[in-house]
Coordinates of N, CA, C and O in Angstrom, one line a residue:
X8 N 0.8 -1.0 0.0 CA -0.1 -0.1 0.1 C 1.0 1.4 -0.1 O 1.8 1.3 0.7
X9 N 0.6 2.1 -0.7 CA 1.5 3.4 -1.1 C 1.2 4.4 0.1 O 0.2 4.0 1.1
X10 N 2.2 5.6 0.5 CA 1.8 6.3 1.4 C 2.4 7.7 0.9 O 3.2 7.9 -0.3
X11 N 2.1 8.6 1.4 CA 2.2 10.1 1.1 C 3.6 10.9 2.4 O 3.7 10.2 3.7
X12 N 4.0 11.7 1.6 CA 5.1 12.1 2.5 C 4.9 13.3 2.9 O 5.0 14.3 1.6
X13 N 5.2 13.7 3.6 CA 5.1 15.3 4.2 C 6.5 15.9 4.7 O 7.0 15.3 5.5
X14 N 7.0 17.2 4.5 CA 7.9 17.5 4.9 C 7.8 18.5 6.1 O 6.9 18.0 6.8
X15 N 8.7 19.8 6.4 CA 8.4 20.1 7.8 C 7.0 21.4 7.7 O 6.5 21.8 8.8
X16 N 6.1 21.3 6.7 CA 4.9 21.7 6.4 C 3.9 20.9 6.4 O 3.6 20.1 5.2
X17 N 3.6 20.2 7.5 CA 2.7 18.9 7.5 C 1.4 19.1 5.9 O 0.7 18.0 6.0
X18 N 0.7 20.4 5.9 CA -0.1 20.5 4.9 C 0.1 20.2 3.4 O -0.7 20.3 3.0
X19 N 1.5 20.2 3.1 CA 2.0 20.1 1.8 C 2.8 18.7 1.5 O 3.5 18.8 2.2
X20 N 2.0 17.8 0.8 CA 2.9 16.5 0.5 C 4.0 17.2 -0.3 O 4.0 18.0 -1.3
X21 N 5.0 16.2 -0.1 CA 5.9 16.5 -0.9 C 6.6 15.3 -2.0 O 7.5 15.4 -2.7
X22 N 6.0 14.5 -1.9 CA 6.1 13.3 -2.4 C 5.2 12.3 -1.8 O 4.4 11.8 -1.0
X23 N 5.1 11.2 -2.6 CA 4.8 9.9 -2.6 C 5.2 8.6 -2.9 O 5.9 8.4 -4.1
X24 N 5.3 7.3 -2.5 CA 5.5 6.2 -2.5 C 4.3 5.5 -3.3 O 3.4 5.0 -2.5
X25 N 4.5 5.1 -4.6 CA 3.3 4.2 -5.1 C 3.4 2.8 -4.9 O 4.0 2.3 -3.9
X26 N 1.9 2.2 -4.9 CA 1.9 0.7 -4.7 C 3.0 0.0 -5.3 O 3.6 -1.0 -4.6
X27 N 3.4 0.1 -6.3 CA 4.6 -0.6 -6.8 C 6.4 -0.2 -6.6 O 7.4 -0.7 -6.7
X28 N 6.3 0.8 -5.5 CA 7.2 1.2 -5.1 C 8.2 2.3 -5.4 O 9.3 2.6 -5.1
X29 N 7.5 2.5 -6.4 CA 7.9 4.1 -7.1 C 7.8 5.3 -6.4 O 7.0 5.4 -5.6
X30 N 8.9 6.0 -6.3 CA 8.9 7.4 -5.2 C 8.7 8.5 -6.6 O 9.5 8.9 -7.3
X31 N 7.9 9.2 -6.4 CA 7.4 10.2 -6.5 C 7.8 11.6 -6.0 O 7.1 11.9 -4.9
X32 N 8.2 12.9 -6.8 CA 7.8 14.0 -6.4 C 6.5 14.8 -6.8 O 6.7 16.1 -7.4
X33 N 5.4 14.1 -6.1 CA 4.3 14.7 -6.1 C 3.4 14.2 -5.2 O 3.9 13.3 -4.4
X34 N 2.0 14.8 -4.9 CA 1.1 14.5 -4.1 C 0.5 12.7 -4.5 O 0.4 13.0 -5.7
X35 N 0.0 12.1 -3.7 CA -0.4 10.7 -4.2 C -1.9 11.2 -5.2 O -1.5 10.1 -6.2
X36 N -2.4 11.6 -5.1 CA -3.9 12.1 -6.0 C -3.7 13.1 -6.9 O -4.1 13.5 -8.0
X37 N -2.2 13.4 -7.3 CA -2.3 14.6 -8.0 C -1.8 14.3 -9.3 O -1.7 13.4 -9.9
X38 N -3.0 15.1 -10.5 CA -2.8 14.9 -11.8 C -1.6 15.1 -12.2 O -0.8 15.8 -12.4
X39 N -1.1 14.0 -13.1 CA 0.0 13.6 -13.6 C 0.9 13.1 -12.6 O 2.4 13.6 -13.0
X40 N 1.0 13.2 -11.6 CA 2.2 12.6 -10.4 C 2.5 11.5 -10.6 O 3.7 11.6 -9.7
X41 N 2.2 10.8 -11.1 CA 3.3 9.5 -11.3 C 3.6 9.3 -12.8 O 3.9 8.3 -13.2
X42 N 3.9 10.4 -13.3 CA 4.3 10.4 -14.8 C 6.6 10.3 -14.4 O 6.6 10.5 -13.2
X43 N 6.8 9.7 -15.2 CA 8.4 9.2 -15.2 C 9.1 10.4 -15.1 O 10.1 10.5 -14.2
X44 N 8.8 11.9 -15.6 CA 9.3 13.0 -15.3 C 9.5 13.3 -13.7 O 10.1 14.1 -13.3
X45 N 8.5 13.1 -12.6 CA 8.1 13.0 -11.6 C 8.6 11.9 -10.4 O 8.9 12.1 -9.1
X46 N 9.4 11.0 -11.4 CA 9.7 9.8 -10.0 C 11.4 10.0 -10.0 O 12.0 10.4 -10.7
X47 N 11.5 10.0 -8.9 CA 13.1 10.1 -8.1 C 13.6 8.8 -7.8 O 15.0 9.1 -7.4
X48 N 13.1 7.7 -7.9 CA 13.8 6.3 -7.8 C 12.6 5.2 -7.3 O 11.4 5.6 -7.2
X49 N 13.1 4.4 -6.8 CA 12.1 3.2 -6.3 C 12.8 2.7 -5.2 O 13.8 2.4 -5.0
X50 N 12.0 1.8 -4.6 CA 12.5 0.8 -3.5 C 12.1 -0.7 -4.0 O 10.8 -0.5 -4.4
X51 N 13.0 -1.0 -4.1 CA 13.0 -2.6 -4.4 C 12.2 -3.5 -3.0 O 11.8 -3.1 -1.6
X52 N 11.8 -4.5 -3.5 CA 11.3 -5.5 -2.6 C 11.8 -5.9 -1.6 O 11.5 -6.2 -0.4
X53 N 13.4 -6.1 -2.0 CA 14.2 -6.3 -0.7 C 14.5 -5.2 0.0 O 15.6 -5.3 1.2
X54 N 14.1 -4.2 0.2 CA 14.4 -2.8 0.4 C 15.3 -2.1 0.6 O 15.6 -1.0 0.9
X55 N 16.4 -2.5 -0.8 CA 17.3 -1.2 -1.5 C 16.5 -0.2 -2.0 O 15.4 -0.6 -2.7
X56 N 17.0 1.0 -1.9 CA 16.5 2.3 -2.5 C 17.4 2.3 -3.8 O 18.5 2.8 -3.5
X57 N 16.9 2.8 -4.8 CA 17.7 3.3 -6.1 C 16.9 4.5 -6.5 O 16.0 4.9 -6.7
X58 N 17.6 5.0 -7.7 CA 17.6 6.4 -8.0 C 17.0 6.4 -9.5 O 17.1 7.3 -10.2
X59 N 16.5 5.2 -9.9 CA 15.9 5.1 -11.2 C 14.5 4.1 -10.6 O 14.3 3.6 -9.7
X60 N 13.6 4.5 -11.8 CA 12.0 3.9 -11.7 C 12.3 2.6 -11.8 O 13.4 2.0 -12.4
X61 N 10.9 1.8 -11.3 CA 11.1 0.3 -11.0 C 11.2 -0.3 -12.8 O 10.6 0.4 -13.7
X62 N 11.8 -0.9 -13.1 CA 12.2 -1.7 -14.3 C 13.2 -1.0 -14.8 O 13.6 -1.5 -16.3
X63 N 13.7 -0.1 -14.3 CA 15.0 0.4 -15.3 C 16.4 0.4 -14.8 O 17.3 1.3 -14.8
X64 N 16.9 -0.7 -14.1 CA 17.9 -1.0 -13.4 C 17.7 -0.8 -11.9 O 17.3 0.1 -11.3
X65 N 18.8 -1.8 -11.6 CA 18.8 -2.0 -9.9 C 20.6 -2.1 -9.9 O 20.9 -3.7 -9.2
X66 N 21.1 -1.4 -10.3 CA 22.8 -1.9 -10.0 C 23.1 -1.1 -8.9 O 22.8 -0.2 -8.0
X67 N 24.3 -1.7 -8.1 CA 24.8 -1.1 -7.4 C 25.5 0.4 -7.1 O 25.0 1.3 -6.4
X68 N 25.5 1.0 -8.5 CA 25.6 2.3 -8.8 C 24.5 3.1 -8.4 O 24.8 4.6 -8.5
X69 N 23.4 2.6 -8.5 CA 22.2 3.2 -8.7 C 21.6 3.0 -7.5 O 20.6 3.8 -6.9
X70 N 22.2 2.1 -6.1 CA 21.7 1.7 -4.8 C 22.4 3.1 -4.0 O 23.4 3.4 -3.8
X71 N 21.3 4.2 -3.2 CA 21.5 4.8 -2.3 C 21.1 4.5 -1.3 O 21.5 5.6 -0.1
X72 N 20.5 3.3 -0.7 CA 20.5 2.9 0.7 C 19.9 2.0 0.9 O 19.4 1.2 0.3
X73 N 19.3 1.7 1.9 CA 18.0 0.4 2.3 C 17.7 0.4 3.7 O 17.7 1.5 4.6
X74 N 16.0 -0.3 4.0 CA 15.7 -0.1 4.8 C 16.1 -1.0 5.9 O 16.1 -2.2 5.1
X75 N 16.4 -0.9 7.2 CA 17.0 -1.4 8.0 C 16.0 -2.4 8.9 O 14.7 -2.0 9.0
X76 N 16.6 -3.0 10.4 CA 15.7 -3.1 11.2 C 15.5 -1.9 11.9 O 16.0 -0.7 12.0
X77 N 14.1 -1.9 13.2 CA 14.0 -0.9 13.9 C 13.3 0.4 13.1 O 13.4 1.1 13.6
X78 N 12.9 0.2 11.7 CA 12.8 1.4 11.4 C 13.9 2.2 10.8 O 13.5 3.9 10.4
X79 N 15.0 1.9 11.0 CA 16.1 2.4 10.5 C 16.7 2.3 9.0 O 16.4 1.4 8.4
X80 N 17.2 3.6 8.3 CA 17.3 3.8 7.0 C 18.3 4.0 7.1 O 19.4 5.1 7.8
X81 N 19.8 3.1 5.8 CA 20.8 3.6 5.9 C 21.1 4.1 4.3 O 20.8 3.4 3.4
X82 N 22.6 4.3 4.5 CA 23.0 5.0 3.3 C 23.9 3.6 2.2 O 24.5 4.0 1.5
X83 N 23.9 2.2 2.9 CA 24.5 1.8 2.5 C 23.4 0.6 1.8 O 22.3 0.2 2.2
X84 N 23.8 -0.2 0.6 CA 23.2 -1.3 0.1 C 22.9 -2.3 1.1 O 23.9 -2.6 2.2
X85 N 21.8 -3.4 1.2 CA 21.7 -4.3 1.9 C 22.6 -5.4 1.9 O 23.5 -5.4 0.5
X86 N 23.5 -5.8 2.9 CA 24.2 -6.8 3.1 C 25.8 -5.8 3.0 O 26.4 -6.8 3.2
X87 N 25.5 -4.9 2.9 CA 27.2 -3.9 3.1 C 27.1 -3.6 4.6 O 28.3 -2.9 5.1
X88 N 26.5 -4.1 5.5 CA 26.7 -3.2 6.9 C 25.2 -2.6 7.0 O 24.9 -1.7 6.4
X89 N 25.4 -2.2 8.2 CA 24.4 -1.4 9.0 C 25.3 -0.5 10.1 O 24.6 -0.6 11.4
X90 N 25.8 0.1 10.1 CA 27.3 0.7 11.0 C 26.1 2.1 11.3 O 25.7 2.5 10.5
X91 N 26.5 2.5 12.6 CA 25.7 3.9 12.7 C 26.0 4.6 12.0 O 25.0 5.9 11.7
X92 N 27.1 5.2 11.7 CA 28.0 6.0 10.9 C 26.9 5.8 9.5 O 27.1 7.3 8.9
X93 N 26.1 4.9 8.9 CA 25.6 5.1 7.9 C 24.2 4.9 7.8 O 23.8 4.9 6.9
X94 N 23.5 5.4 9.2 CA 22.4 5.8 9.4 C 22.0 7.2 8.8 O 22.4 7.7 9.6
X95 N 21.1 7.0 8.0 CA 20.2 8.3 7.7 C 19.3 8.8 8.7 O 19.1 10.1 8.7
X96 N 18.8 7.9 9.1 CA 17.9 8.4 10.1 C 16.8 7.0 10.4 O 17.0 5.9 9.8
X97 N 15.4 7.7 11.2 CA 14.6 6.3 11.1 C 13.4 7.1 11.2 O 12.9 8.0 11.1
X98 N 12.1 5.9 11.2 CA 10.7 6.3 10.9 C 10.2 5.9 12.8 O 10.2 5.0 13.2
X99 N 9.5 6.8 13.3 CA 8.7 6.2 14.7 C 7.2 5.4 14.0 O 7.0 5.9 13.0
X100 N 6.5 5.1 15.0 CA 5.9 4.1 15.1 C 4.5 5.4 14.3 O 3.5 5.2 13.7
X101 N 4.8 6.6 14.8 CA 3.4 7.9 14.5 C 4.1 8.0 13.3 O 3.2 9.0 12.7
X102 N 4.5 7.7 12.0 CA 5.1 8.0 10.7 C 5.9 9.1 10.9 O 6.9 9.9 10.0
X103 N 6.7 10.3 12.1 CA 7.5 10.9 12.2 C 8.7 10.4 11.5 O 9.1 9.0 12.6
X104 N 9.3 11.1 10.9 CA 10.9 10.8 10.1 C 12.0 11.5 11.4 O 12.0 13.1 11.0
X105 N 13.3 10.9 11.5 CA 14.2 11.9 12.1 C 15.6 11.3 11.6 O 15.8 10.3 11.2
X106 N 16.3 12.2 11.6 CA 17.9 12.4 11.2 C 18.6 11.6 12.1 O 20.1 11.9 12.2
X107 N 18.2 10.9 13.2 CA 19.2 9.8 14.0 C 18.5 8.5 14.2 O 16.7 8.4 13.7
X108 N 19.7 7.3 14.7 CA 18.8 6.2 14.4 C 17.9 5.9 15.6 O 17.7 6.7 16.4
X109 N 17.6 4.8 15.2 CA 16.0 4.6 16.5 C 17.0 4.2 18.0 O 17.7 4.0 17.8
X110 N 16.0 4.5 18.9 CA 16.4 4.1 19.9 C 17.2 5.3 20.6 O 17.4 5.7 21.9
X111 N 17.5 6.5 19.7 CA 18.1 7.9 20.6 C 17.1 8.9 20.8 O 16.0 8.9 20.0
X112 N 17.5 9.7 21.7 CA 16.4 10.4 22.0 C 16.3 11.4 20.8 O 17.4 12.5 20.4
X113 N 15.0 11.3 20.2 CA 14.5 12.3 19.2 C 14.1 13.6 19.4 O 12.6 13.4 19.6
X114 N 14.8 14.4 19.2 CA 14.0 15.9 19.5 C 13.7 16.5 18.4 O 13.8 16.2 17.3
X115 N 12.9 17.6 18.5 CA 11.9 18.3 17.2 C 12.8 18.8 16.3 O 12.5 18.5 15.0
X116 N 14.2 19.1 17.0 CA 15.1 19.5 15.6 C 15.9 18.4 14.6 O 16.4 18.8 13.7
X117 N 15.6 17.4 14.9 CA 15.7 16.4 13.9 C 14.3 15.6 13.3 O 15.1 14.5 12.3
X118 N 13.7 16.0 13.7 CA 12.3 15.4 12.7 C 12.2 16.0 11.1 O 12.4 17.6 11.3
X119 N 12.3 15.8 10.4 CA 12.5 16.3 8.8 C 11.2 15.4 8.0 O 11.1 16.3 7.0
X120 N 10.3 15.0 8.7 CA 8.7 15.3 8.2 C 8.1 14.3 8.6 O 8.6 13.7 9.3
X121 N 6.9 13.5 8.1 CA 6.0 12.9 8.2 C 5.6 11.8 7.2 O 5.3 12.7 6.0
X122 N 5.1 10.3 7.6 CA 4.7 9.7 6.7 C 3.5 9.2 6.9 O 3.2 8.9 7.9
X123 N 2.0 9.6 6.1 CA 1.0 8.7 5.9 C 0.8 7.9 5.1 O 0.7 8.0 4.0
X124 N 0.2 6.9 5.7 CA -0.7 6.0 4.9 C -0.1 4.5 5.4 O 0.3 4.2 6.5
X125 N 0.4 3.4 4.3 CA 0.5 2.6 4.3 C 1.4 1.8 5.0 O 1.7 1.2 6.0
X126 N 2.8 2.3 4.2 CA 4.5 1.9 4.7 C 5.3 2.7 4.9 O 5.6 3.2 4.4
X127 N 4.8 3.2 6.6 CA 5.6 4.0 7.0 C 7.6 4.0 6.4 O 7.7 4.9 6.5
X128 N 8.0 2.7 6.7 CA 9.4 2.2 6.4 C 9.7 2.8 4.9 O 10.6 3.7 4.8
X129 N 8.7 2.4 4.0 CA 9.1 2.9 2.9 C 9.3 4.3 2.2 O 10.1 4.8 1.6
X130 N 8.3 5.0 3.0 CA 8.0 6.6 3.2 C 9.1 7.2 3.7 O 10.0 8.2 2.9
X131 N 9.6 6.7 5.1 CA 10.9 6.9 5.6 C 12.0 7.0 4.6 O 12.8 8.0 4.4
X132 N 12.2 5.8 4.3 CA 13.5 5.6 3.0 C 13.3 6.9 2.0 O 14.1 7.1 1.6
X133 N 12.2 6.9 1.6 CA 12.1 7.6 0.1 C 12.2 9.3 0.8 O 13.2 10.3 0.3
X134 N 11.9 9.4 1.9 CA 12.1 10.7 2.6 C 14.1 11.0 2.7 O 14.2 12.3 1.9
X135 N 14.3 10.0 3.6 CA 15.6 10.1 4.1 C 16.8 10.1 2.8 O 17.9 10.9 2.8
X136 N 16.2 9.1 1.9 CA 17.6 9.0 0.8 C 17.3 9.6 -0.9 O 17.9 9.8 -1.4
X137 N 15.9 9.8 -0.8 CA 15.8 10.3 -2.1 C 14.8 11.7 -2.3 O 15.6 12.5 -3.2
X138 N 14.1 12.3 -1.1 CA 13.7 13.5 -1.4 C 14.0 14.8 -0.5 O 13.5 15.6 -0.3
X139 N 15.3 14.1 0.5 CA 15.9 15.3 1.2 C 16.7 16.3 0.6 O 17.0 15.9 -0.8
X140 N 17.3 17.6 1.2 CA 18.0 18.6 0.2 C 19.0 17.9 0.0 O 19.5 17.2 1.0
X141 N 19.9 18.1 -1.3 CA 21.2 17.5 -1.5 C 21.5 16.5 -2.0 O 22.4 16.0 -2.7
X142 N 20.3 15.8 -2.2 CA 20.4 14.4 -2.5 C 20.3 14.3 -4.0 O 19.3 14.9 -4.6
X143 N 21.1 13.8 -4.8 CA 21.5 13.7 -6.4 C 20.6 12.7 -7.1 O 21.0 11.6 -6.4
X144 N 19.8 12.8 -7.7 CA 19.1 11.5 -8.3 C 19.2 11.3 -10.0 O 20.1 12.5 -10.4
X145 N 19.0 10.5 -10.5 CA 19.3 10.4 -11.8 C 18.5 11.6 -12.7 O 19.0 12.0 -13.6
X146 N 16.9 11.9 -12.0 CA 16.5 13.2 -12.6 C 17.3 14.5 -12.7 O 17.1 15.2 -13.7
X147 N 18.2 14.5 -11.8 CA 18.8 15.9 -11.6 C 20.0 15.8 -12.7 O 20.5 17.1 -12.9
X148 N 20.8 14.9 -12.6 CA 21.9 14.5 -13.6 C 21.5 14.8 -14.8 O 22.1 15.9 -15.6
X149 N 20.2 14.3 -15.6 CA 19.5 14.7 -16.6 C 19.1 16.0 -17.0 O 19.5 16.0 -18.4
X150 N 18.4 16.2 -15.9 CA 18.0 17.6 -16.3 C 19.0 18.6 -16.4 O 18.5 19.9 -16.7
X151 N 20.1 18.9 -15.5 CA 20.8 20.0 -15.4 C 22.5 19.6 -16.2 O 22.8 20.8 -16.3
X152 N 22.7 18.8 -15.8 CA 23.9 18.3 -16.6 C 25.1 18.5 -15.5 O 26.4 18.5 -15.8
X153 N 24.6 19.1 -14.4 CA 25.9 19.5 -13.3 C 25.3 18.3 -11.9 O 24.8 17.5 -12.0
X154 N 26.4 18.5 -11.2 CA 26.4 17.4 -10.0 C 25.0 17.2 -9.0 O 24.6 16.8 -8.6
X155 N 24.4 18.6 -9.3 CA 23.2 18.5 -8.2 C 22.3 19.7 -8.6 O 22.9 21.1 -9.1
X156 N 21.3 19.6 -8.9 CA 20.2 20.7 -9.5 C 20.0 21.7 -8.3 O 19.5 22.9 -8.3
X157 N 20.1 21.1 -6.9 CA 19.7 22.2 -6.2 C 18.1 22.1 -5.6 O 17.8 22.6 -5.0
X158 N 17.5 21.3 -6.3 CA 15.8 21.4 -6.0 C 15.5 20.1 -5.5 O 14.3 20.0 -4.9
X159 N 16.3 18.7 -5.2 CA 16.0 17.7 -4.8 C 15.1 18.3 -3.1 O 15.7 18.8 -2.2
X160 N 14.2 18.0 -2.7 CA 13.7 17.8 -1.7 C 13.3 19.1 -1.4 O 12.9 19.6 0.1
X161 N 13.0 20.0 -2.5 CA 12.3 21.3 -2.1 C 11.2 20.9 -0.9 O 10.1 20.2 -1.2
X162 N 10.7 22.2 -0.3 CA 9.5 22.1 1.2 C 10.4 21.4 1.9 O 9.6 21.6 3.2
X163 N 11.3 21.1 2.2 CA 11.7 20.5 3.4 C 12.8 21.5 4.3 O 13.5 22.5 3.7

């Protein structure tokens, strides 16, 4: 089941994860919101997160991380380890996403958004690895020809 991702302004969705695992920079029911030009990557069935749409490749070079245990999200592919230094953050049971590992005191300053809907772990991975500021996606490279377009994660 898909989920919707909100940034620091909870009334405005900044993205969503579709039922097939593709991550889009659009609201869940936005017209044209699931076109390929709005897709920033996908989450595979094994929990790895890629910067390509489903069906367009799952190589190590396109993997930006994975969903680990206890709602933690890591910046390494599954099987490469889950060291604390590679933890991008976690999602709490209420859907709030933090930039620190689970089990640590999660203060409001570490909250970067909230996920609403079915699969909050996928939503957290999308927010932390594909929609946060400064993350370079295949869309950024293709659209600008530079290392970063500066628009990833608008609204956070």
